[in-house]
Amino acid sequence: MTKVITYGTYDLLHQGHINLLRRAKELGDYLIVGVTSDSFDRGRGKLNVRNNVLERVEAVKATGYADEVIIEDYLGQKIDDIQRYDVDIFAIGSDWEGKFDYLNEYCKVVYLPRTEGISSSMLRQQEEGVFRIGIVGSGRIAKRFVPEAEVVSSVKVSAVFDPNEQNAKDFAKQFGIKAFTDNLDTFLAEVDAVYVASPHLTHYQYTKQALHAGKHVLCEIPFVLSSSQAKELYDYAEAHNLVLLEASKTAYCPAFCRITTLVKSGVIGDVVDVKTSLSKIVSPPTRELDKSQAGGAMNEHAALTLMAIIKILGTNYCGVDFHSKMKDGVDIYTKVNLNYPHATSSATLGIGVKTEGNMVISGTMGYVYVPAPWWLTSFFEIRYEEQSKNKKFFYSYDGDGLRYEIQEFMSMIVNRRKSSYKLRRDESVAIAGIIEKFNNKINWNALASR
Ligand code: C2G
């Protein structure tokens, strides 16, 4: 008996997949089909898959060509499977030509002709349409956004707005964007959704105007600087069926999501303390050091660090205090202590003081250690008293990591989900509320100068 094996995602199963499976089956007597698991696909950068693994397995079975369906869950599994199942032929479409030659050591490798003119990405685009997203602002983060949006299906950056028209023009030229303008109404008329990547103090107004024009909004951090503004904007979005999401990039990346689910599942027992830190030394002249532009370590870095604490410990904190090192009217360092009835937490933030940017979540049974830079989460370790029980976790954090928030934003729009469990609206409101307390100097102390 000749055994054949082939692999794929088989998202929105189409004629190309069916032809491939038929051709693979014709190579032998018994066909094994490896269907990728959802997490394996995310790990290899396939962020846009529409059908979940169960749906995809069912679709493959329904073709009638598979004698056996298995799940592909890790890199290198093909070598294990070929040996485990005594496979004679590994078959795959010609788009992979040459890529699997290393399997020749274990069985015969056959590249089968690919069906032209059809693909899962094409079908996803036809089904979802292409959303035109416009960028407000043309600074550092906006520049990172464009290449990241290119790897997310169904979205195209189609316009850029900047109050300085020359900046908008240069940006559009650099990234090949069709439209640029310094007129917000013209800009809003051109797009379906807006990414707000302008200076902090402008977030509220731009987000409000975009929502009032009926556009979905992804807004950079810090979202807004008061809880009432945050609540007002979320309420408006809710009432008008619009998606409003805070672009707290770490909240949407695979490793951080895994940390929260593991900790919530009790792997380190009851959580008693969370320590986070984030620092980036900046030199003048820069917006971060400008008091009139809401500069300072807290406004700059609190959103991500508080997000991590709140995801783990919740929004019901019972006390908060701040200790800052000030220079020229802005905090170049702030330590936030956020206390809960059942736990303590702290965030140390610097723009003129360097800190170790790691995160430690301590529990009654063990702790999670995320090395610096914890906010670009790709690796973490769960550690116990008995070191042999320690476990290391590795995830990909691709590109600049903005693709995860863009993917979540688009998936909310396409699936008509107004709230994301990865960063709930009440969590985002709580973060804005803590930043507001700091700016209002509530429970705030300045460290003495020496
Ligand atoms: N295919 C095809 N014709 C198309 C589209 C896809 O012949 N028009 C083939 C691919 O070459 C592959 C199979 O169908 O052999 C599954 O394709 P995908 O679902 O896109 O999966 P892929 O990302 O190619 O997974 O471990 C996973 C494998 O490495 C490949």
Tab-separated table of C-alpha atoms and ligand atoms in Angstrom:
chain	number	residue	atom	x	y	z
A	1	MET	CA	0.000	0.000	0.000
A	2	THR	CA	1.295	3.475	-0.890
A	3	LYS	CA	0.661	6.052	1.806
A	4	VAL	CA	0.514	9.744	0.879
A	5	ILE	CA	0.490	12.700	3.238
A	6	THR	CA	-0.319	16.354	2.551
A	7	TYR	CA	-0.818	19.433	4.703
A	8	GLY	CA	-2.645	22.713	4.635
A	9	THR	CA	-4.878	25.228	6.374
A	10	TYR	CA	-7.803	24.685	3.982
A	11	ASP	CA	-9.489	27.922	4.999
A	12	LEU	CA	-12.774	28.545	3.114
A	13	LEU	CA	-12.149	25.278	1.270
A	14	HIS	CA	-12.168	25.890	-2.470
A	15	GLN	CA	-11.642	24.158	-5.816
A	16	GLY	CA	-7.843	24.628	-5.611
A	17	HIS	CA	-7.774	22.624	-2.366
A	18	ILE	CA	-10.114	19.972	-3.777
A	19	ASN	CA	-7.978	19.515	-6.922
A	20	LEU	CA	-4.871	19.249	-4.762
A	21	LEU	CA	-6.443	16.622	-2.496
A	22	ARG	CA	-7.655	14.619	-5.503
A	23	ARG	CA	-4.211	14.687	-7.111
A	24	ALA	CA	-2.560	13.724	-3.825
A	25	LYS	CA	-4.956	10.805	-3.378
A	26	GLU	CA	-4.239	9.615	-6.936
A	27	LEU	CA	-0.550	9.260	-6.033
A	28	GLY	CA	-1.258	6.278	-3.766
A	29	ASP	CA	-3.862	4.174	-1.943
A	30	TYR	CA	-4.214	5.959	1.378
A	31	LEU	CA	-4.261	9.733	1.971
A	32	ILE	CA	-3.472	11.388	5.276
A	33	VAL	CA	-4.307	15.104	5.465
A	34	GLY	CA	-2.668	17.308	8.091
A	35	VAL	CA	-4.850	20.305	8.931
A	36	THR	CA	-3.087	23.139	10.760
A	37	SER	CA	-4.259	24.023	14.254
A	38	ASP	CA	-5.411	27.592	14.874
A	39	SER	CA	-2.442	28.344	17.132
A	40	PHE	CA	0.063	26.832	14.672
A	41	ASP	CA	-1.304	29.083	11.936
A	42	ARG	CA	-1.114	32.164	14.147
A	43	GLY	CA	2.437	31.167	15.080
A	44	ARG	CA	3.469	31.032	11.421
A	45	GLY	CA	1.965	34.451	10.757
A	46	LYS	CA	-1.347	33.367	9.195
A	47	LEU	CA	-3.507	35.825	11.107
A	48	ASN	CA	-6.505	36.029	8.829
A	49	VAL	CA	-7.842	32.470	8.802
A	50	ARG	CA	-11.661	32.558	8.911
A	51	ASN	CA	-12.685	28.964	9.663
A	52	ASN	CA	-11.619	27.408	12.937
A	53	VAL	CA	-9.803	24.096	12.981
A	54	LEU	CA	-12.980	22.021	13.509
A	55	GLU	CA	-14.695	23.654	10.545
A	56	ARG	CA	-11.604	23.147	8.399
A	57	VAL	CA	-11.303	19.462	9.369
A	58	GLU	CA	-14.990	18.926	8.541
A	59	ALA	CA	-14.524	20.599	5.144
A	60	VAL	CA	-11.549	18.379	4.291
A	61	LYS	CA	-13.470	15.250	5.356
A	62	ALA	CA	-16.433	16.296	3.215
A	63	THR	CA	-14.277	16.172	0.061
A	64	GLY	CA	-14.185	12.387	0.477
A	65	TYR	CA	-10.485	12.204	-0.475
A	66	ALA	CA	-8.970	11.962	3.005
A	67	ASP	CA	-8.674	8.503	4.561
A	68	GLU	CA	-7.388	10.072	7.749
A	69	VAL	CA	-7.197	13.612	9.053
A	70	ILE	CA	-4.580	14.700	11.595
A	71	ILE	CA	-3.808	18.045	13.200
A	72	GLU	CA	-0.522	19.815	12.494
A	73	ASP	CA	0.476	21.727	15.593
A	74	TYR	CA	4.219	22.329	15.588
A	75	LEU	CA	7.167	23.077	13.379
A	76	GLY	CA	9.001	19.884	12.470
A	77	GLN	CA	5.906	17.727	12.894
A	78	LYS	CA	5.995	16.648	9.234
A	79	ILE	CA	9.191	14.655	9.897
A	80	ASP	CA	7.595	12.965	12.909
A	81	ASP	CA	4.354	12.204	11.033
A	82	ILE	CA	6.115	10.722	7.975
A	83	GLN	CA	7.991	8.313	10.225
A	84	ARG	CA	5.116	7.601	12.617
A	85	TYR	CA	2.622	6.801	9.836
A	86	ASP	CA	5.163	5.074	7.558
A	87	VAL	CA	4.459	7.511	4.737
A	88	ASP	CA	5.783	6.875	1.202
A	89	ILE	CA	4.977	10.191	-0.479
A	90	PHE	CA	4.753	13.758	0.818
A	91	ALA	CA	2.673	15.873	-1.586
A	92	ILE	CA	2.131	19.646	-1.588
A	93	GLY	CA	1.158	22.371	-4.069
A	94	SER	CA	3.710	23.830	-6.452
A	95	ASP	CA	3.657	27.193	-4.628
A	96	TRP	CA	5.936	25.393	-2.148
A	97	GLU	CA	8.360	24.162	-4.861
A	98	GLY	CA	11.731	23.367	-3.293
A	99	LYS	CA	10.655	24.315	0.256
A	100	PHE	CA	10.137	20.759	1.425
A	101	ASP	CA	13.104	19.076	-0.296
A	102	TYR	CA	14.535	18.352	3.152
A	103	LEU	CA	11.802	15.702	3.563
A	104	ASN	CA	13.440	13.619	0.774
A	105	GLU	CA	15.509	12.070	3.540
A	106	TYR	CA	12.337	10.436	4.907
A	107	CYS	CA	10.094	9.799	1.852
A	108	LYS	CA	9.494	10.858	-1.742
A	109	VAL	CA	8.522	14.545	-2.125
A	110	VAL	CA	6.084	15.496	-4.898
A	111	TYR	CA	5.093	19.068	-5.810
A	112	LEU	CA	1.679	18.986	-7.443
A	113	PRO	CA	0.395	21.633	-9.869
A	114	ARG	CA	-1.389	24.432	-8.061
A	115	THR	CA	-4.774	25.593	-9.359
A	116	GLU	CA	-4.360	29.096	-10.704
A	117	GLY	CA	-6.752	31.953	-10.040
A	118	ILE	CA	-8.159	30.909	-6.682
A	119	SER	CA	-6.953	31.228	-3.110
A	120	SER	CA	-8.315	31.554	0.408
A	121	SER	CA	-7.084	35.160	0.625
A	122	MET	CA	-8.956	35.990	-2.561
A	123	LEU	CA	-12.164	34.490	-1.171
A	124	ARG	CA	-11.719	36.284	2.156
A	125	GLN	CA	-11.390	39.578	0.315
A	126	GLN	CA	-14.431	38.916	-1.831
A	127	GLU	CA	-16.465	37.989	1.244
A	128	GLU	CA	-15.332	40.783	3.493
A	129	GLY	CA	-14.631	43.483	0.956
A	130	VAL	CA	-11.701	45.775	1.445
A	131	PHE	CA	-11.952	48.325	4.227
A	132	ARG	CA	-10.319	51.643	3.544
A	133	ILE	CA	-8.459	52.813	6.593
A	134	GLY	CA	-7.188	56.356	6.988
A	135	ILE	CA	-4.370	57.437	9.269
A	136	VAL	CA	-4.572	60.565	11.378
A	137	GLY	CA	-0.987	61.708	11.890
A	138	SER	CA	2.209	60.965	10.062
A	139	GLY	CA	4.736	60.466	12.842
A	140	ARG	CA	6.796	57.521	14.080
A	141	ILE	CA	3.990	55.140	14.978
A	142	ALA	CA	1.994	55.965	11.826
A	143	LYS	CA	5.050	54.973	9.780
A	144	ARG	CA	5.148	51.579	11.444
A	145	PHE	CA	1.439	51.060	10.878
A	146	VAL	CA	1.476	50.956	7.077
A	147	PRO	CA	3.712	47.880	6.565
A	148	GLU	CA	1.907	46.132	9.432
A	149	ALA	CA	-1.513	46.722	7.843
A	150	GLU	CA	-0.239	45.080	4.643
A	151	VAL	CA	-0.137	41.658	6.306
A	152	VAL	CA	-3.760	41.872	7.478
A	153	SER	CA	-6.398	40.887	4.948
A	154	SER	CA	-9.369	43.091	4.042
A	155	VAL	CA	-7.700	46.364	4.904
A	156	LYS	CA	-6.006	48.980	2.785
A	157	VAL	CA	-4.449	52.216	4.000
A	158	SER	CA	-6.064	54.635	1.583
A	159	ALA	CA	-5.634	58.120	3.043
A	160	VAL	CA	-3.536	60.133	5.456
A	161	PHE	CA	-4.496	63.292	7.312
A	162	ASP	CA	-2.086	65.721	8.906
A	163	PRO	CA	-2.794	69.363	9.824
A	164	ASN	CA	0.515	70.056	8.094
A	165	GLU	CA	-0.255	69.218	4.468
A	166	GLN	CA	3.389	68.813	3.476
A	167	ASN	CA	3.829	66.140	6.158
A	168	ALA	CA	0.759	64.306	4.845
A	169	LYS	CA	2.081	64.577	1.291
A	170	ASP	CA	5.543	63.248	2.198
A	171	PHE	CA	3.999	60.389	4.131
A	172	ALA	CA	1.652	59.471	1.270
A	173	LYS	CA	4.556	59.532	-1.169
A	174	GLN	CA	6.779	57.395	1.057
A	175	PHE	CA	4.127	54.694	1.449
A	176	GLY	CA	2.342	54.934	-1.901
A	177	ILE	CA	-0.939	56.088	-0.334
A	178	LYS	CA	-3.503	57.468	-2.748
A	179	ALA	CA	-4.956	60.391	-0.797
A	180	PHE	CA	-3.449	62.947	1.577
A	181	THR	CA	-5.002	66.064	3.043
A	182	ASP	CA	-4.995	68.628	5.820
A	183	ASN	CA	-8.797	68.760	5.751
A	184	LEU	CA	-10.374	66.379	8.232
A	185	ASP	CA	-13.810	66.301	6.573
A	186	THR	CA	-12.330	65.474	3.159
A	187	PHE	CA	-10.253	62.770	4.830
A	188	LEU	CA	-13.194	61.242	6.721
A	189	ALA	CA	-15.280	61.124	3.538
A	190	GLU	CA	-12.614	58.914	1.912
A	191	VAL	CA	-12.359	56.157	4.516
A	192	ASP	CA	-14.357	53.458	6.330
A	193	ALA	CA	-12.179	53.352	9.433
A	194	VAL	CA	-9.625	55.577	11.108
A	195	TYR	CA	-6.353	54.918	12.936
A	196	VAL	CA	-5.616	57.824	15.266
A	197	ALA	CA	-1.841	58.166	15.591
A	198	SER	CA	-1.561	61.843	16.474
A	199	PRO	CA	-0.160	63.467	19.670
A	200	HIS	CA	-1.900	62.494	22.950
A	201	LEU	CA	-3.915	65.661	23.466
A	202	THR	CA	-5.605	65.370	20.078
A	203	HIS	CA	-6.873	61.780	20.485
A	204	TYR	CA	-10.211	62.690	22.037
A	205	GLN	CA	-11.204	65.246	19.414
A	206	TYR	CA	-10.115	63.209	16.375
A	207	THR	CA	-11.735	60.051	17.694
A	208	LYS	CA	-14.957	61.915	18.418
A	209	GLN	CA	-15.054	63.514	14.972
A	210	ALA	CA	-14.341	60.209	13.259
A	211	LEU	CA	-17.064	58.411	15.258
A	212	HIS	CA	-19.536	61.212	14.542
A	213	ALA	CA	-18.753	60.772	10.844
A	214	GLY	CA	-19.745	57.097	11.245
A	215	LYS	CA	-16.220	55.639	11.122
A	216	HIS	CA	-14.754	52.811	13.188
A	217	VAL	CA	-11.742	53.958	15.194
A	218	LEU	CA	-8.520	52.362	16.344
A	219	CYS	CA	-6.872	54.899	18.643
A	220	GLU	CA	-3.251	54.921	19.774
A	221	ILE	CA	-2.236	54.939	23.434
A	222	PRO	CA	-2.827	56.725	25.681
A	223	PHE	CA	-6.380	56.548	24.310
A	224	VAL	CA	-7.644	59.629	26.166
A	225	LEU	CA	-6.566	61.274	29.398
A	226	SER	CA	-9.810	61.049	31.394
A	227	SER	CA	-12.264	58.281	32.221
A	228	SER	CA	-15.288	60.438	31.383
A	229	GLN	CA	-13.955	61.123	27.878
A	230	ALA	CA	-13.213	57.430	27.383
A	231	LYS	CA	-16.680	56.445	28.578
A	232	GLU	CA	-18.384	59.066	26.417
A	233	LEU	CA	-16.591	57.813	23.295
A	234	TYR	CA	-17.287	54.131	24.011
A	235	ASP	CA	-20.961	54.901	24.714
A	236	TYR	CA	-21.242	56.791	21.445
A	237	ALA	CA	-19.580	53.956	19.515
A	238	GLU	CA	-21.872	51.395	21.179
A	239	ALA	CA	-25.016	53.393	20.394
A	240	HIS	CA	-23.999	53.843	16.763
A	241	ASN	CA	-22.766	50.297	16.073
A	242	LEU	CA	-19.190	51.379	15.621
A	243	VAL	CA	-16.008	49.652	16.675
A	244	LEU	CA	-13.753	51.693	18.933
A	245	LEU	CA	-10.571	49.995	20.061
A	246	GLU	CA	-7.579	51.198	22.068
A	247	ALA	CA	-4.378	50.306	20.203
A	248	SER	CA	-2.630	48.845	23.230
A	249	LYS	CA	-0.539	46.570	21.008
A	250	THR	CA	0.680	44.123	23.671
A	251	ALA	CA	-2.894	43.276	24.673
A	252	TYR	CA	-3.487	41.589	21.311
A	253	CYS	CA	-0.215	39.706	20.775
A	254	PRO	CA	-0.248	35.897	21.123
A	255	ALA	CA	2.202	35.539	24.032
A	256	PHE	CA	0.583	38.166	26.237
A	257	CYS	CA	-2.885	36.691	25.637
A	258	ARG	CA	-1.458	33.307	26.648
A	259	ILE	CA	0.018	34.741	29.866
A	260	THR	CA	-3.347	36.115	30.962
A	261	THR	CA	-5.225	32.885	30.257
A	262	LEU	CA	-2.568	30.772	32.015
A	263	VAL	CA	-2.504	33.028	35.076
A	264	LYS	CA	-6.319	33.140	35.201
A	265	SER	CA	-6.312	29.335	35.041
A	266	GLY	CA	-4.395	29.273	38.316
A	267	VAL	CA	-0.976	27.996	37.179
A	268	ILE	CA	0.777	30.219	39.743
A	269	GLY	CA	-2.004	30.016	42.360
A	270	ASP	CA	-3.596	33.234	43.636
A	271	VAL	CA	-1.928	36.303	42.179
A	272	VAL	CA	-0.580	38.536	44.941
A	273	ASP	CA	1.631	40.981	43.050
A	274	VAL	CA	2.250	42.288	39.527
A	275	LYS	CA	5.327	44.366	38.735
A	276	THR	CA	5.765	45.967	35.333
A	277	SER	CA	8.202	48.486	34.015
A	278	LEU	CA	8.780	50.396	30.813
A	279	SER	CA	11.415	53.028	30.118
A	280	LYS	CA	12.838	54.756	27.113
A	281	ILE	CA	15.321	57.572	27.576
A	282	VAL	CA	14.532	60.478	25.274
A	283	SER	CA	16.539	63.601	24.516
A	284	PRO	CA	15.252	67.119	23.937
A	285	PRO	CA	13.675	68.576	21.923
A	286	THR	CA	10.862	66.014	21.851
A	287	ARG	CA	7.144	65.905	22.524
A	288	GLU	CA	7.706	63.485	25.422
A	289	LEU	CA	9.551	66.193	27.397
A	290	ASP	CA	7.064	68.940	26.610
A	291	LYS	CA	4.640	69.710	29.433
A	292	SER	CA	2.264	71.574	27.103
A	293	GLN	CA	1.883	68.439	24.956
A	294	ALA	CA	1.081	66.132	27.889
A	295	GLY	CA	4.639	64.840	27.947
A	296	GLY	CA	6.096	62.770	30.755
A	297	ALA	CA	6.685	59.136	31.604
A	298	MET	CA	3.179	58.529	32.909
A	299	ASN	CA	1.319	59.830	29.859
A	300	GLU	CA	3.822	58.101	27.593
A	301	HIS	CA	4.098	54.651	29.149
A	302	ALA	CA	1.276	54.097	31.652
A	303	ALA	CA	-1.229	52.752	29.134
A	304	LEU	CA	0.677	49.543	28.334
A	305	THR	CA	1.853	48.826	31.865
A	306	LEU	CA	-1.536	49.503	33.468
A	307	MET	CA	-3.165	47.391	30.769
A	308	ALA	CA	-1.049	44.423	31.884
A	309	ILE	CA	-1.893	44.940	35.569
A	310	ILE	CA	-5.596	45.425	34.903
A	311	LYS	CA	-5.800	42.371	32.615
A	312	ILE	CA	-4.422	40.272	35.488
A	313	LEU	CA	-5.924	41.927	38.585
A	314	GLY	CA	-9.041	43.650	37.221
A	315	THR	CA	-10.503	47.134	37.389
A	316	ASN	CA	-11.606	47.105	41.040
A	317	TYR	CA	-8.509	48.574	42.616
A	318	CYS	CA	-8.928	50.168	46.031
A	319	GLY	CA	-6.030	52.598	46.050
A	320	VAL	CA	-3.508	54.240	43.804
A	321	ASP	CA	-0.529	56.518	44.458
A	322	PHE	CA	2.218	58.004	42.349
A	323	HIS	CA	5.827	58.996	43.039
A	324	SER	CA	7.599	61.020	40.378
A	325	LYS	CA	11.005	62.414	39.629
A	326	MET	CA	10.318	65.733	37.923
A	327	LYS	CA	12.389	67.743	35.457
A	328	ASP	CA	11.245	70.917	33.692
A	329	GLY	CA	7.632	70.280	34.596
A	330	VAL	CA	7.354	66.678	33.373
A	331	ASP	CA	7.837	63.393	35.195
A	332	ILE	CA	10.953	61.743	33.836
A	333	TYR	CA	10.182	58.823	36.138
A	334	THR	CA	7.006	57.707	37.878
A	335	LYS	CA	6.247	54.764	40.092
A	336	VAL	CA	2.548	53.886	40.266
A	337	ASN	CA	1.358	51.665	43.098
A	338	LEU	CA	-2.022	50.162	42.376
A	339	ASN	CA	-3.498	48.257	45.279
A	340	TYR	CA	-6.324	45.780	45.336
A	341	PRO	CA	-8.062	44.183	48.323
A	342	HIS	CA	-6.376	40.893	47.368
A	343	ALA	CA	-3.130	42.015	45.709
A	344	THR	CA	-0.590	44.752	45.128
A	345	SER	CA	0.918	45.962	41.892
A	346	SER	CA	3.294	48.573	40.577
A	347	ALA	CA	4.486	50.088	37.346
A	348	THR	CA	7.769	51.968	37.044
A	349	LEU	CA	7.955	54.243	34.037
A	350	GLY	CA	10.831	56.299	32.716
A	351	ILE	CA	11.687	58.706	29.944
A	352	GLY	CA	14.713	60.145	31.760
A	353	VAL	CA	15.439	57.218	34.072
A	354	LYS	CA	16.306	53.749	32.844
A	355	THR	CA	14.629	50.774	34.478
A	356	GLU	CA	14.713	47.041	33.841
A	357	GLY	CA	11.720	46.571	31.528
A	358	ASN	CA	10.507	43.220	32.701
A	359	MET	CA	7.254	41.956	34.182
A	360	VAL	CA	6.869	39.632	37.159
A	361	ILE	CA	3.515	38.213	38.210
A	362	SER	CA	3.798	36.579	41.625
A	363	GLY	CA	1.387	34.022	42.970
A	364	THR	CA	1.010	31.668	45.911
A	365	MET	CA	2.412	28.734	43.897
A	366	GLY	CA	4.932	30.363	41.567
A	367	TYR	CA	5.591	33.355	39.348
A	368	VAL	CA	5.572	34.353	35.707
A	369	TYR	CA	8.750	36.029	34.530
A	370	VAL	CA	8.671	38.019	31.296
A	371	PRO	CA	12.096	39.440	30.421
A	372	ALA	CA	12.623	42.926	29.009
A	373	PRO	CA	11.140	44.158	26.793
A	374	TRP	CA	8.060	42.442	28.252
A	375	TRP	CA	5.713	44.529	26.079
A	376	LEU	CA	7.074	42.949	22.882
A	377	THR	CA	6.099	39.640	24.401
A	378	SER	CA	7.519	36.568	22.729
A	379	PHE	CA	8.999	34.565	25.593
A	380	PHE	CA	8.023	33.977	29.215
A	381	GLU	CA	8.722	31.457	31.912
A	382	ILE	CA	6.617	30.066	34.719
A	383	ARG	CA	8.854	29.402	37.706
A	384	TYR	CA	8.264	27.363	40.840
A	385	GLU	CA	10.081	26.641	44.084
A	386	GLU	CA	10.898	23.250	42.617
A	387	GLN	CA	12.849	24.345	39.566
A	388	SER	CA	12.318	21.115	37.650
A	389	LYS	CA	8.667	22.177	37.251
A	390	ASN	CA	9.602	25.464	35.523
A	391	LYS	CA	8.177	25.866	32.052
A	392	LYS	CA	9.344	28.125	29.213
A	393	PHE	CA	6.955	29.430	26.550
A	394	PHE	CA	7.996	30.793	23.150
A	395	TYR	CA	5.708	32.674	20.758
A	396	SER	CA	6.261	34.748	17.684
A	397	TYR	CA	5.937	38.504	17.839
A	398	ASP	CA	6.095	39.386	14.186
A	399	GLY	CA	7.203	42.666	12.665
A	400	ASP	CA	6.451	45.682	14.815
A	401	GLY	CA	3.562	43.824	16.454
A	402	LEU	CA	0.879	46.259	15.286
A	403	ARG	CA	-0.548	43.554	13.021
A	404	TYR	CA	-2.203	41.905	16.019
A	405	GLU	CA	-4.211	44.978	16.996
A	406	ILE	CA	-5.089	45.683	13.346
A	407	GLN	CA	-6.220	42.078	12.949
A	408	GLU	CA	-8.384	42.332	16.091
A	409	PHE	CA	-9.841	45.651	14.912
A	410	MET	CA	-10.704	44.251	11.471
A	411	SER	CA	-12.109	41.049	12.909
A	412	MET	CA	-14.389	43.110	15.196
A	413	ILE	CA	-15.639	45.117	12.210
A	414	VAL	CA	-16.169	42.075	9.973
A	415	ASN	CA	-17.840	40.014	12.707
A	416	ARG	CA	-19.789	42.954	14.130
A	417	ARG	CA	-18.229	42.621	17.591
A	418	LYS	CA	-18.198	45.914	19.401
A	419	SER	CA	-16.079	44.837	22.351
A	420	SER	CA	-12.842	42.869	22.496
A	421	TYR	CA	-12.189	40.512	25.379
A	422	LYS	CA	-8.494	41.207	24.827
A	423	LEU	CA	-8.990	44.764	26.106
A	424	ARG	CA	-12.496	45.427	27.347
A	425	ARG	CA	-13.992	48.878	27.280
A	426	ASP	CA	-14.269	49.080	31.085
A	427	GLU	CA	-10.577	48.153	31.320
A	428	SER	CA	-9.682	50.913	28.889
A	429	VAL	CA	-11.850	53.391	30.864
A	430	ALA	CA	-10.078	52.362	34.097
A	431	ILE	CA	-6.657	52.970	32.509
A	432	ALA	CA	-7.730	56.457	31.391
A	433	GLY	CA	-9.049	57.084	34.932
A	434	ILE	CA	-5.696	56.255	36.543
A	435	ILE	CA	-3.814	58.504	34.114
A	436	GLU	CA	-6.360	61.231	34.908
A	437	LYS	CA	-5.725	60.872	38.666
A	438	PHE	CA	-2.016	61.269	38.021
A	439	ASN	CA	-2.502	64.394	35.919
A	440	ASN	CA	-4.772	65.804	38.649
A	441	LYS	CA	-2.003	65.058	41.195
A	442	ILE	CA	-4.224	62.836	43.319
A	443	ASN	CA	-2.094	60.861	45.812
A	444	TRP	CA	0.913	62.186	43.969
A	445	ASN	CA	4.353	62.940	45.435
A	446	ALA	CA	7.408	64.466	43.830
A	447	LEU	CA	10.752	63.000	44.837
A	448	ALA	CA	13.034	65.649	46.334
A	449	SER	CA	15.900	66.864	44.219
A	450	ARG	CA	19.357	66.207	45.652
B	1	C2G	N1	-3.460	24.919	-3.202
B	1	C2G	C1	-3.582	24.672	-4.567
B	1	C2G	N2	-4.169	25.601	-5.364
B	1	C2G	C2	-4.638	26.764	-4.847
B	1	C2G	C3	-4.547	27.012	-3.487
B	1	C2G	C4	-3.942	26.072	-2.666
B	1	C2G	O1	-3.159	23.639	-5.066
B	1	C2G	N3	-5.187	27.656	-5.665
B	1	C2G	C5	-2.796	23.921	-2.347
B	1	C2G	C6	-1.543	24.433	-1.612
B	1	C2G	O2	-0.441	24.427	-2.473
B	1	C2G	C7	-1.419	23.423	-0.479
B	1	C2G	C8	-2.904	23.112	-0.164
B	1	C2G	O3	-3.659	23.513	-1.295
B	1	C2G	O4	-0.793	22.238	-0.937
B	1	C2G	C9	-3.362	23.815	1.084
B	1	C2G	O5	-3.178	25.199	0.916
B	1	C2G	P1	-3.359	26.232	2.136
B	1	C2G	O6	-4.645	25.976	2.790
B	1	C2G	O7	-3.048	27.581	1.639
B	1	C2G	O8	-2.255	25.770	3.192
B	1	C2G	P2	-0.724	26.140	3.185
B	1	C2G	O9	-0.473	27.432	3.871
B	1	C2G	O10	-0.182	25.988	1.802
B	1	C2G	O11	-0.140	24.999	4.138
B	1	C2G	O12	1.865	22.887	7.045
B	1	C2G	C10	1.038	23.582	6.185
B	1	C2G	C11	1.595	23.427	4.849
B	1	C2G	O13	2.957	23.735	4.921
B	1	C2G	C12	0.983	24.273	3.752
